mmCIF file of C-alpha atoms in Angstrom:
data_model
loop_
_atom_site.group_PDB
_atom_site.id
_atom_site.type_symbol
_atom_site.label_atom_id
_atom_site.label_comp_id
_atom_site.label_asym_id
_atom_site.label_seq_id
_atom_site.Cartn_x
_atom_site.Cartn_y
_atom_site.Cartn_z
ATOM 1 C CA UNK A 28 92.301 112.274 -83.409
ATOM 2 C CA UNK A 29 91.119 109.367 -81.488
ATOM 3 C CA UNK A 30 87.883 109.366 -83.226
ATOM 4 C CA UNK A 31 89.721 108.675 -86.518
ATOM 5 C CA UNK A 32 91.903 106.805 -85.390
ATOM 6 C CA UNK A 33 89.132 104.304 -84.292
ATOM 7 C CA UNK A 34 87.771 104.489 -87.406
ATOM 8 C CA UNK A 35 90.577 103.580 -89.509
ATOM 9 C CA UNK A 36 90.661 100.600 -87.002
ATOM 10 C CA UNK A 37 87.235 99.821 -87.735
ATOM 11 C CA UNK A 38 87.920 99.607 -91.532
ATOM 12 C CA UNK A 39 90.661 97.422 -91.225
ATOM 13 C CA UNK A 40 88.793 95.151 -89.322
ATOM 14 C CA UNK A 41 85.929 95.246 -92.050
ATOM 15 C CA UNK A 42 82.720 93.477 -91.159
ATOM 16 C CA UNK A 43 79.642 91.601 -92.030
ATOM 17 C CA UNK A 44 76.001 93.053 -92.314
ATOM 18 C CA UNK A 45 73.635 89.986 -92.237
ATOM 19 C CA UNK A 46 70.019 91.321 -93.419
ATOM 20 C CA UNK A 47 66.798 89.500 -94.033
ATOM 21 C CA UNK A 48 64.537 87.152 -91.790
ATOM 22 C CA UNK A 49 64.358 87.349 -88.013
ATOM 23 C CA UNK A 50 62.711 84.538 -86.747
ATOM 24 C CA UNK A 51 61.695 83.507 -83.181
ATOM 25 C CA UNK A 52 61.541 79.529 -82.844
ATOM 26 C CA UNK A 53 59.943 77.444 -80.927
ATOM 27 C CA UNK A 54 61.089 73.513 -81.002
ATOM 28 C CA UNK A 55 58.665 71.405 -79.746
ATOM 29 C CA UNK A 56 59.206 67.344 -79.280
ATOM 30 C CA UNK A 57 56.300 65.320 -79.326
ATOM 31 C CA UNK A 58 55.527 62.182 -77.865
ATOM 32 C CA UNK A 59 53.447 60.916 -81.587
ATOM 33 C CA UNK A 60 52.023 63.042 -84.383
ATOM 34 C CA UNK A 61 48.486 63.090 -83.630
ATOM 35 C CA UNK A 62 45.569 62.468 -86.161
ATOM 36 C CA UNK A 63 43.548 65.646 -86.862
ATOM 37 C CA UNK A 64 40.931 66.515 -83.519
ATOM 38 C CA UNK A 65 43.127 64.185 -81.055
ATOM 39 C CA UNK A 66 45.789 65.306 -78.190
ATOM 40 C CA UNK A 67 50.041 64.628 -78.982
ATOM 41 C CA UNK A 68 52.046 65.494 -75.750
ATOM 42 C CA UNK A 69 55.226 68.203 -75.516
ATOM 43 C CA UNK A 70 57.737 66.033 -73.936
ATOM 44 C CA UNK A 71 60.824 69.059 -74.292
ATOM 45 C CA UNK A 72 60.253 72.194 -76.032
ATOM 46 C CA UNK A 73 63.489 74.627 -76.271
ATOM 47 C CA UNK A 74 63.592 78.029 -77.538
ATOM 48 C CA UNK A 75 65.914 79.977 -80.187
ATOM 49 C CA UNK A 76 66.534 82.388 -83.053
ATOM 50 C CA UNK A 77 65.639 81.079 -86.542
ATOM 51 C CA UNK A 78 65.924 82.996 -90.174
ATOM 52 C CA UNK A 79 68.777 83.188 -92.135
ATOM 53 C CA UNK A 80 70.270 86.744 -91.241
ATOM 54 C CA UNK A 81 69.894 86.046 -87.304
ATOM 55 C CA UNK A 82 71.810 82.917 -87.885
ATOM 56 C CA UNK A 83 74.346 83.263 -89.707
ATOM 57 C CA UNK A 84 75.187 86.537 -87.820
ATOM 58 C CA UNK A 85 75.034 84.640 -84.419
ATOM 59 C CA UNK A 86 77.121 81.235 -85.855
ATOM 60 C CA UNK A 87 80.037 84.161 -86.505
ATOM 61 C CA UNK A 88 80.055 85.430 -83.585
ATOM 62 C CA UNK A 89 80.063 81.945 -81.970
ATOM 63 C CA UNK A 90 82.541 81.497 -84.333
ATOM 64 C CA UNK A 91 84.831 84.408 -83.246
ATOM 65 C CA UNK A 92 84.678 86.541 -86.249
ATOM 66 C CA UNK A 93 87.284 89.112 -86.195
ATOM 67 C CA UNK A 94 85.529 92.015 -88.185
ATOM 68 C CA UNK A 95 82.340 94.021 -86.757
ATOM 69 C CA UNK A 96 78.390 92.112 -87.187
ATOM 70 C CA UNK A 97 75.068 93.929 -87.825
ATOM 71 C CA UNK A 98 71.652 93.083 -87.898
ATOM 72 C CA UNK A 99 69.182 94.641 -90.736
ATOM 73 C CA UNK A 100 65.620 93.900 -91.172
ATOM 74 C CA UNK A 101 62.331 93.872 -89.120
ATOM 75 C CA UNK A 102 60.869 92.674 -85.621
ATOM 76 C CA UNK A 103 57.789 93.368 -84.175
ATOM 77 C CA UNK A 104 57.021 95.783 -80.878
ATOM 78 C CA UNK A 105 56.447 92.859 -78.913
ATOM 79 C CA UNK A 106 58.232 90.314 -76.387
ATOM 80 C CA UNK A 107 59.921 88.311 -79.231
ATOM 81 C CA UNK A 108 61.427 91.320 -80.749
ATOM 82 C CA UNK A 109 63.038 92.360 -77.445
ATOM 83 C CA UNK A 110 63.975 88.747 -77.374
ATOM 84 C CA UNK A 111 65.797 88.406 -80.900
ATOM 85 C CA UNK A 112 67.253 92.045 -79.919
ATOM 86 C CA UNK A 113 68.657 90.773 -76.771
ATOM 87 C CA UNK A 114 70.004 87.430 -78.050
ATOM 88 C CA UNK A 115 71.838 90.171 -81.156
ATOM 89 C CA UNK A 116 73.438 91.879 -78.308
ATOM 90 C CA UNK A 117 74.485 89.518 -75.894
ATOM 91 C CA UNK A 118 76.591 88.034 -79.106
ATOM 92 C CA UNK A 119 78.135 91.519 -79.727
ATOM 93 C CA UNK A 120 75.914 91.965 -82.949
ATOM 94 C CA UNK A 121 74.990 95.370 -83.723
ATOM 95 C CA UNK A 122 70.987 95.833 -83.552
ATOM 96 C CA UNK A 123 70.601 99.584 -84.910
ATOM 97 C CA UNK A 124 69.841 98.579 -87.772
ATOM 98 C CA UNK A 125 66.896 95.956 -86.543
ATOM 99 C CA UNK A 126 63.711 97.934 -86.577
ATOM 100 C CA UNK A 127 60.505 97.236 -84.263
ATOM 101 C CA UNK A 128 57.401 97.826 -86.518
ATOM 102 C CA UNK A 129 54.264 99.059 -84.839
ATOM 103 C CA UNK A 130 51.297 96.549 -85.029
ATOM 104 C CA UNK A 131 53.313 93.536 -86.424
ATOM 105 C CA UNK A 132 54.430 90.529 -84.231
ATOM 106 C CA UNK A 133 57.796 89.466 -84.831
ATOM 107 C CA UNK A 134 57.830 86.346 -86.783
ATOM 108 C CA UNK A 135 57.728 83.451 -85.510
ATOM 109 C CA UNK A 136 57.346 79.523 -86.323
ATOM 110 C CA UNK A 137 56.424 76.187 -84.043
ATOM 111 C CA UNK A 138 58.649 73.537 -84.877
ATOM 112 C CA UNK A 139 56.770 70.025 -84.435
ATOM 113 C CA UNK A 140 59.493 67.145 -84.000
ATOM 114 C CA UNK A 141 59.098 63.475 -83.354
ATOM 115 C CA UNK A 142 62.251 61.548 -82.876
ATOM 116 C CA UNK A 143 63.172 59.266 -85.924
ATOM 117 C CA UNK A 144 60.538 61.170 -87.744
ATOM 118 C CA UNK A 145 61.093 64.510 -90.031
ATOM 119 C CA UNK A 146 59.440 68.184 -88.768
ATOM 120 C CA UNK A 147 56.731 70.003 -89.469
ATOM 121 C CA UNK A 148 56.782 73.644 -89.443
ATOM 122 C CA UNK A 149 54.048 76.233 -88.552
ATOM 123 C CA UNK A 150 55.421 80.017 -89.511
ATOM 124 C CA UNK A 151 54.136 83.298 -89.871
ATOM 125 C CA UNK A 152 56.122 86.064 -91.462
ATOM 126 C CA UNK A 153 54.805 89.092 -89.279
ATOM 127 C CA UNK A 154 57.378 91.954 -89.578
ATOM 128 C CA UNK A 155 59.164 89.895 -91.985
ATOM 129 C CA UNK A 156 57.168 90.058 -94.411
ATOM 130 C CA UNK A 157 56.613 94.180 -94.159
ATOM 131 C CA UNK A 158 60.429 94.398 -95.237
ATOM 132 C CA UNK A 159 61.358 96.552 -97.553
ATOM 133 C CA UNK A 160 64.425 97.614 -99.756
ATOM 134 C CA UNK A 161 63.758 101.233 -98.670
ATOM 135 C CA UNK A 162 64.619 99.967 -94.622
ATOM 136 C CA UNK A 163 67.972 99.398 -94.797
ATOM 137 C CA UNK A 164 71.074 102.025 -96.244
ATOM 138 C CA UNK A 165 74.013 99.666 -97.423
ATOM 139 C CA UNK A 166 75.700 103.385 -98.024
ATOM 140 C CA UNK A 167 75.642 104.148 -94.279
ATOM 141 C CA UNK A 168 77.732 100.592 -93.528
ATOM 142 C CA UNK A 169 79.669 100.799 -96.504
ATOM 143 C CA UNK A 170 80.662 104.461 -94.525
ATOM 144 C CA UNK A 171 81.496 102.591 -91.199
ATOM 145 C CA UNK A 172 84.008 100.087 -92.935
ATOM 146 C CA UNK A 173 82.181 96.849 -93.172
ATOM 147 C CA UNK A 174 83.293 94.567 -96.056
ATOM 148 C CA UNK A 175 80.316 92.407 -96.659
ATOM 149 C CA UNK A 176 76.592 92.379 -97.293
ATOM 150 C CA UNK A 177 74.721 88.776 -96.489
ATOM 151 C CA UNK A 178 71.139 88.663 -97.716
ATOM 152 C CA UNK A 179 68.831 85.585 -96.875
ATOM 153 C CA UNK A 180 66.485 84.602 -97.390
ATOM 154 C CA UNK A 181 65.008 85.536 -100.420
ATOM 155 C CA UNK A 182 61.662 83.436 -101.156
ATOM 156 C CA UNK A 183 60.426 84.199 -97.504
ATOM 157 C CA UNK A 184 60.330 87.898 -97.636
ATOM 158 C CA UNK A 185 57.535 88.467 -99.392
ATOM 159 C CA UNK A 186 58.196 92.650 -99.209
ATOM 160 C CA UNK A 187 61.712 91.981 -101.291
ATOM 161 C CA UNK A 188 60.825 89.509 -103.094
ATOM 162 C CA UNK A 189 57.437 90.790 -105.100
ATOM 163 C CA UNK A 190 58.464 91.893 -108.676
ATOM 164 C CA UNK A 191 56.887 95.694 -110.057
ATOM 165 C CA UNK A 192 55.964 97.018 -113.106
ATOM 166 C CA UNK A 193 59.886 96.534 -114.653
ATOM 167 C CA UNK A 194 60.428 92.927 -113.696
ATOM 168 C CA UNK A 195 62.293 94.225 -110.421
ATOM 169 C CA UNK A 196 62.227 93.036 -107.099
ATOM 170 C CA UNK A 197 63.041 95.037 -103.891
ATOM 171 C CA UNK A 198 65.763 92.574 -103.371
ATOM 172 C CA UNK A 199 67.466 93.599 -106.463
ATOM 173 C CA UNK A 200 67.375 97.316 -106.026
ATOM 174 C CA UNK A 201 68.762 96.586 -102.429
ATOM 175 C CA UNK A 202 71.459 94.321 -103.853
ATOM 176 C CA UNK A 203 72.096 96.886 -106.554
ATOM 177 C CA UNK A 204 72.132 99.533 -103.413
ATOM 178 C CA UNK A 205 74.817 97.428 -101.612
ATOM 179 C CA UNK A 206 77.037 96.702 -105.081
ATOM 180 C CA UNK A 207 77.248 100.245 -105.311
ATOM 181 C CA UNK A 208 77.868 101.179 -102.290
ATOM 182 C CA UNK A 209 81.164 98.771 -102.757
ATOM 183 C CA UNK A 210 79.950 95.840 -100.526
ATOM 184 C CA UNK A 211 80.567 92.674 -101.546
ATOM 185 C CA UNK A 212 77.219 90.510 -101.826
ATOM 186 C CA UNK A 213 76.301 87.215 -100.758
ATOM 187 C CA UNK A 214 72.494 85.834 -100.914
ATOM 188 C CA UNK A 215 70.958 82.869 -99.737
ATOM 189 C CA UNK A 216 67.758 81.394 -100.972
ATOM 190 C CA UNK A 217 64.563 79.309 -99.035
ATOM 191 C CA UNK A 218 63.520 76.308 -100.112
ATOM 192 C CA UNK A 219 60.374 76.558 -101.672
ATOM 193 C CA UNK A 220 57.799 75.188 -104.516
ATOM 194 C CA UNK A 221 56.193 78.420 -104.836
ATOM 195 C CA UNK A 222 55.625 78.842 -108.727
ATOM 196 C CA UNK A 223 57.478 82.290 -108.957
ATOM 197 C CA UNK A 224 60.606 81.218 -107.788
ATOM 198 C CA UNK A 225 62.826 81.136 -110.687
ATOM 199 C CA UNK A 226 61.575 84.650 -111.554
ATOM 200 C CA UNK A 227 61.719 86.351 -108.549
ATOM 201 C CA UNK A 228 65.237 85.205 -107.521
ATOM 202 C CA UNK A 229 66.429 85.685 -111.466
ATOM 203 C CA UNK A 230 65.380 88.892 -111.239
ATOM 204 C CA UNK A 231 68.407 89.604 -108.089
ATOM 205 C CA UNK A 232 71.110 87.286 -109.536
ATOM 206 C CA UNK A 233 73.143 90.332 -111.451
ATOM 207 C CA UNK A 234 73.246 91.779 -108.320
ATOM 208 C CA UNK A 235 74.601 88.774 -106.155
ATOM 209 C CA UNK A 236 78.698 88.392 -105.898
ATOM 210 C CA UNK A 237 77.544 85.275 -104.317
ATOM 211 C CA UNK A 238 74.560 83.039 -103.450
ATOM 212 C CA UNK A 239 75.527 79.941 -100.983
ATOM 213 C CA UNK A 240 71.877 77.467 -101.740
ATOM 214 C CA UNK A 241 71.381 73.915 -101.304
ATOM 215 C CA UNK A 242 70.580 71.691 -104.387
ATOM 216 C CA UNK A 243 66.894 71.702 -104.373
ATOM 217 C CA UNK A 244 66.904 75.904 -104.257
ATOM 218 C CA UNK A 245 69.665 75.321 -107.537
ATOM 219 C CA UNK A 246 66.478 72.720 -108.719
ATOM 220 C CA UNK A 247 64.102 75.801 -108.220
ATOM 221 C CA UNK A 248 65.820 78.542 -109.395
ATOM 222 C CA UNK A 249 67.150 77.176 -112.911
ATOM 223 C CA UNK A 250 64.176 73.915 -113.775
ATOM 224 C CA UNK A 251 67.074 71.606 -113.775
ATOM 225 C CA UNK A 252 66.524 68.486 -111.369
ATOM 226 C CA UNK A 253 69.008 67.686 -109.222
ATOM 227 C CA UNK A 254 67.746 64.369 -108.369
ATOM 228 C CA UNK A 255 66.894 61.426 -109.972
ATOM 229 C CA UNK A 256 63.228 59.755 -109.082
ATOM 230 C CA UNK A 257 65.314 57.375 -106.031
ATOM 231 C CA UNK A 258 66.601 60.997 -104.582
ATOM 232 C CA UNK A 259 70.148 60.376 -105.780
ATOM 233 C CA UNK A 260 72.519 63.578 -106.736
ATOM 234 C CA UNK A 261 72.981 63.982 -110.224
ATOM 235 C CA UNK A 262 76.455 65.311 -110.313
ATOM 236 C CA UNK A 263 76.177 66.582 -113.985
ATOM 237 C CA UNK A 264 72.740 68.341 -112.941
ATOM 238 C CA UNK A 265 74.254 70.274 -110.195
ATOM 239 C CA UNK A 266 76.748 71.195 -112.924
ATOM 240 C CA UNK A 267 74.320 72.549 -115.074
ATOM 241 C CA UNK A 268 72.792 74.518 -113.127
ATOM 242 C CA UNK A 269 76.035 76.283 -111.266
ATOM 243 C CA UNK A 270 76.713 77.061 -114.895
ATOM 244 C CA UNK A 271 73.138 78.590 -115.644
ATOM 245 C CA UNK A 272 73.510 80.537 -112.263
ATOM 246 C CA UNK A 273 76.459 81.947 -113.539
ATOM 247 C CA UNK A 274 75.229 82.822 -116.817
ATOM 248 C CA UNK A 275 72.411 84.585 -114.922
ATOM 249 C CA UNK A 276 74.405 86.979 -113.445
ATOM 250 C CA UNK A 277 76.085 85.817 -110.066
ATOM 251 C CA UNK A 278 79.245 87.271 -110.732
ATOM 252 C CA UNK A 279 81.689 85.643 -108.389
ATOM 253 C CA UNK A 280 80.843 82.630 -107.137
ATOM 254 C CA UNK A 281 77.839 79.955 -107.241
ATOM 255 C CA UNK A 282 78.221 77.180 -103.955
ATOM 256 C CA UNK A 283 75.441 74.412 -103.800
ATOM 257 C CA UNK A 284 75.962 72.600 -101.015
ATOM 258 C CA UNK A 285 74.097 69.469 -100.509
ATOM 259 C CA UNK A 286 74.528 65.990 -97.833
ATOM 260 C CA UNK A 287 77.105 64.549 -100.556
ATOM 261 C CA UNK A 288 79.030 67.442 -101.453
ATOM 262 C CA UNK A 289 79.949 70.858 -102.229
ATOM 263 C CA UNK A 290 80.101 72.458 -105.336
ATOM 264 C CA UNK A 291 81.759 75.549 -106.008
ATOM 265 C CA UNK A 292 81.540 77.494 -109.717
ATOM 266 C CA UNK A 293 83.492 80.946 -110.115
ATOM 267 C CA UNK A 294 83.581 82.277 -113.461
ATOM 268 C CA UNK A 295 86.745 81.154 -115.897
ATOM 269 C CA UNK A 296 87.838 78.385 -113.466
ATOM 270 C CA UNK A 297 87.276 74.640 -113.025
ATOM 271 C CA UNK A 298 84.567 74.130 -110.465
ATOM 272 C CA UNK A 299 85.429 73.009 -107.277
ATOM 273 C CA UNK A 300 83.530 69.602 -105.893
ATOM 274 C CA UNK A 301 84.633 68.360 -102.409
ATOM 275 C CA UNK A 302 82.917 65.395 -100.674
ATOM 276 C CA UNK A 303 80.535 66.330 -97.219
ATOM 277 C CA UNK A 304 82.134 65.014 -94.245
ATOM 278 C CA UNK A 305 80.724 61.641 -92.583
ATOM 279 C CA UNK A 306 78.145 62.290 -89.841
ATOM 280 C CA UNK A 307 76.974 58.956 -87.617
ATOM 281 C CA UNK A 308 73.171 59.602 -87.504
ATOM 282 C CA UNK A 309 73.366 58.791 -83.768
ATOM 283 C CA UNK A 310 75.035 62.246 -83.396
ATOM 284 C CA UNK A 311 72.495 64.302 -85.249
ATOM 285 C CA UNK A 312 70.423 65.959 -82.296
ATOM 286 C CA UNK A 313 68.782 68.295 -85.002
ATOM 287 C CA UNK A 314 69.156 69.578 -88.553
ATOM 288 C CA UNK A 315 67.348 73.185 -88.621
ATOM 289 C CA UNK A 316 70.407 75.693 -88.947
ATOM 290 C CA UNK A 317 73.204 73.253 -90.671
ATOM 291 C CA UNK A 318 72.768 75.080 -93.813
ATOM 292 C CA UNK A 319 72.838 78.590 -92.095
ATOM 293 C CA UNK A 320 76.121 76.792 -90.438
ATOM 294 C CA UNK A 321 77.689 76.311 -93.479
ATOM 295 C CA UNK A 322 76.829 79.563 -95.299
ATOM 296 C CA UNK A 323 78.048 81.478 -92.175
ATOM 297 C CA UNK A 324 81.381 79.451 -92.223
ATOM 298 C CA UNK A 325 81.771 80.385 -96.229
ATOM 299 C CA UNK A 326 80.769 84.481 -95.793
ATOM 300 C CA UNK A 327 84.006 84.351 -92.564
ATOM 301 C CA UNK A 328 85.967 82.596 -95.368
ATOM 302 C CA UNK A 329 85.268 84.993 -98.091
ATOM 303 C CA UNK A 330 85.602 88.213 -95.951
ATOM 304 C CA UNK A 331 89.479 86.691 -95.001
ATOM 305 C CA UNK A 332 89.823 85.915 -98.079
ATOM 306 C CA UNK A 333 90.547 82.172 -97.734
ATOM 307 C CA UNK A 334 91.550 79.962 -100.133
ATOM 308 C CA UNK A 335 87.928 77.365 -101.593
ATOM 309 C CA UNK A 336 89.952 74.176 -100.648
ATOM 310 C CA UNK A 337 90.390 76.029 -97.037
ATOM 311 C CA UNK A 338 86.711 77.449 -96.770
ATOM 312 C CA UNK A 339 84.523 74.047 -98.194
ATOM 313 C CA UNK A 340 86.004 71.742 -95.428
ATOM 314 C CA UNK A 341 85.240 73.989 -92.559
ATOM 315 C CA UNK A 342 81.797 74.874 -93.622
ATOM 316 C CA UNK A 343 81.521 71.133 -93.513
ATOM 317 C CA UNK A 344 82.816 71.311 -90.241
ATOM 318 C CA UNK A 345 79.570 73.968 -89.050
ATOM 319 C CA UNK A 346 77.466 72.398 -90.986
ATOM 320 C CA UNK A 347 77.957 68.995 -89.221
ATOM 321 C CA UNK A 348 78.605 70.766 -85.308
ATOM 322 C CA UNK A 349 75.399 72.205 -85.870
ATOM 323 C CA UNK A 350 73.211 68.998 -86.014
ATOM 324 C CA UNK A 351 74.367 68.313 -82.427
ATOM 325 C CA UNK A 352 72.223 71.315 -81.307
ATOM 326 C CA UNK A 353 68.855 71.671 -80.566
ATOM 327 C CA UNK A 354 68.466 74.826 -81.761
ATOM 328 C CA UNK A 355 69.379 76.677 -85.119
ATOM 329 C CA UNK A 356 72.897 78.040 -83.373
ATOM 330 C CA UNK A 357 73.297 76.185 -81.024
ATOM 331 C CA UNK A 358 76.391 73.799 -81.959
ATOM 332 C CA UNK A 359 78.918 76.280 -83.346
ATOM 333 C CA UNK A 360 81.825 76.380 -81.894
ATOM 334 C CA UNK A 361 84.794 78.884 -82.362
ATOM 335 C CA UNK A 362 86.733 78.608 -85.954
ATOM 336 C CA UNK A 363 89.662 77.276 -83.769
ATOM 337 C CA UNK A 364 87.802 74.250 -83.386
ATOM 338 C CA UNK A 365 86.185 74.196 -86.796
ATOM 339 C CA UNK A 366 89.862 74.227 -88.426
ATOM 340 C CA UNK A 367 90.383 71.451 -86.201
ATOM 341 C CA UNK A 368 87.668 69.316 -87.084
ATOM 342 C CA UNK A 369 88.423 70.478 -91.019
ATOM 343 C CA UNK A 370 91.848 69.774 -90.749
ATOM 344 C CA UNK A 371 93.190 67.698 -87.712
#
C-alpha cells in the first residue's frame, strides 16, 4: 500500500529526464594567447560539468525543481565519470540511467580564456560520442511518472546523430521512442558549421514537441541567415525560419533565443518576441552555460505549465545569473529569485 501510494506521489510530481552530452570542463585563464611553440601562463583554472543534459539537469535542481531529475547518456570508467556521477548526486539527480563505458574516457574539453578576449575550446567526445538510441528506455521513465524528455545536444553526438540507410538518425528513433512512450520532448541543438547539419537535425524535428536553439543553430538548421554582414538580428529572418521549423515538424513550440531577444513560434498563434534583459558587461564573469540557463528555465516552465509571457522573462533571468559564474552552473539561483529578478 505504501509502495503505491509513493508512486502515485511520484506521478503527480512528474519529472524531467535530461539525456545527451556529459562533459567534464576544465576553465583555464591565461595570462596572453601564446603564438604557436611559445609558453602562456594559467593564472586560475576552475573545474565543472559542461554538455547540455548535465546542465540543464543541474541549473533545475539549483533552481528547486519540484518534480524528480535523471541523467541518461554515457561516461567513461574513469575519474571524470565518478566525478560527473558525484556532482549528479550531490544535486539529487538520478544517475541510473548514466552508464560508465569500458575503454572510453569520459568527455572532456579545456577551456582557454583570456580576459577581454573570446575562448577557445579543446574537446573530445569520448563516451559521448559511443551513444546510442538503443542506451536509454524512455518506456521505463515514462513507467516511473516523469513528464518530460530533454535531449541536447544534437550535432555533438556523433552516435545519434549519423543518418542510416532510411534517412534516420538514432536521435529520431529515440525521440520517436520517447513520443510514444507519452513524454513530452524538448531538444536542443550545438552550434556548428558542420555541412550535415540541416539534414541530420531535419531528420529528428517530427519527433521534437520542442527545440529551445539560439539564432545561429535556427541559421544552420533551415539556410536562412539570421544576420546581416555587420552581425545585426534580422528580425524577419528569425521569423522565417521559426516558421520553416515548424513546417518541419516541431510540433509545439520553436524558441530561438538570441542576446536581443526571444522568439517564441507555436503552431496557429502569433509568435511571441520579448526583448533580452540588459546585462552591464562589467558583470559578465563568463558566458559558457547561459544558453543551457535559459533552456533549463523554459523545460521548468513547460513541465508547470506556465504561461510564454511568464516563462521568456525568467529564462532571461538564468540566462543572465549565469554569466556571473565561472563555470557552466555555477550562477543559478533558486526560481524564487529568478521570478524576482523577472518580475520585481
Amino acid at each position: 500500500m505504501a509502495e503505491r501510494e509513493e508512486a502515485r506521489a511520484d506521478e503527480r510530481r512528474g519529472g524531467v529526464v535530461c539525456a545527451g552530452n556529459f562533459i567534464v570542463d576544465r576553465i583555464h585563464s591565461l595570462s596572453y594567447w601564446p603564438e604557436q611553440g611559445n609558453l602562456t601562463f594559467i593564472r586560475h583554472q576552475d573545474i565543472g560539468v559542461g554538455g547540455g543534459a548535465i546542465n540543464v539537469a543541474t541549473d533545475l535542481a539549483s533552481m528547486g525543481f519540484p518534480g524528480r531529475l535523471a541523467a541518461a547518456g554515457c561516461v567513461g570508467a574513469d575519474a571524470d565519470g565518478d566525478f560527473v556521477r558525484q556532482r549528479l548526486l550531490q544535486a539529487g539527480i538520478g544517475a541510473e540511467g548514466l552508464v560508465a563505458l569500458g575503454g572510453q574516457a569520459t568527455a572532456h574539453t579545456h577551456v582557454m580564456t583570456v580576459p577581454g578576449q573570446s575562448r577557445t575550446f579543446f574537446y573530445h567526445g569520448g563516451a559521448n560520442d559511443k551513444l546510442e538510441a538503443g542506451i536509454i528506455s524512455p518506456q521505463a521513465y515514462a513507467e516511473q511518472g516523469y513528464r518530460l524528455f530533454y535531449l541536447g545536444y544534437l550535432m555533438l553526438l556523433p552516435g545519434l546523430d549519423r543518418l542510416d540507410a532510411e534517412g534516420r538518425s538514432g536521435a529520431s528513433r529515440l525521440l520517436e521512442a520517447a513520443q510514444k512512450a507519452g513524454l513530452v520532448t524538448c531538444v536542443d541543438f550545438v552550434s556548428s558549421e558542420d555541412a550535415g547539419f540541416s539534414a541530420q537535425v531535419g531528420a529528428s524535428l517530427p519527433f521534437c514537441d520542442y527545440i529551445v536553439i539560439n539564432e545561429m543553430e535556427a541559421g544552420s538548421a533551415t539556410g536562412i541567415r539570421p544576420r546581416d554582414a555587420e552581425g545585426k538580428l534580422l528580425d524577419e529572418a528569425v521569423r522565417r525560419a521559426g516558421a520553416r521549423l515548424l513546417e518541419a515538424g516541431v510540433s509545439k513550440g520553436v524558441v530561438i533565443h538570441a542576446p536581443e531577444a526571444c522568439f517564441w513560434f507555436s503552431p496557429g498563434r502569433e509568435t511571441v518576441v520579448m526583448p533580452s534583459r540588459p546585462i552591464d558587461p562589467a558583470s559578465i564573469v563568463s558566458p559558457v552555460g547561459a544558453g543551457d540557463a535559459f533552456c533549463a528555465a523554459v523545460v521548468y516552465g513547460l513541465h508547470e505549465g506556465w504561461a510564454i509571457e511568464r516563462i521568456i522573462p525568467v529564462a532571461h533571468a538564468a540566462a543572465a545569473r549565469c554569466l556571473g559564474g565561472a563555470t557552466a552552473t555555477d550562477g543559478i539561483p533558486t526560481m524564487d529569485a529568478l521570478l524576482a529578478d523577472a518580475f520585481g
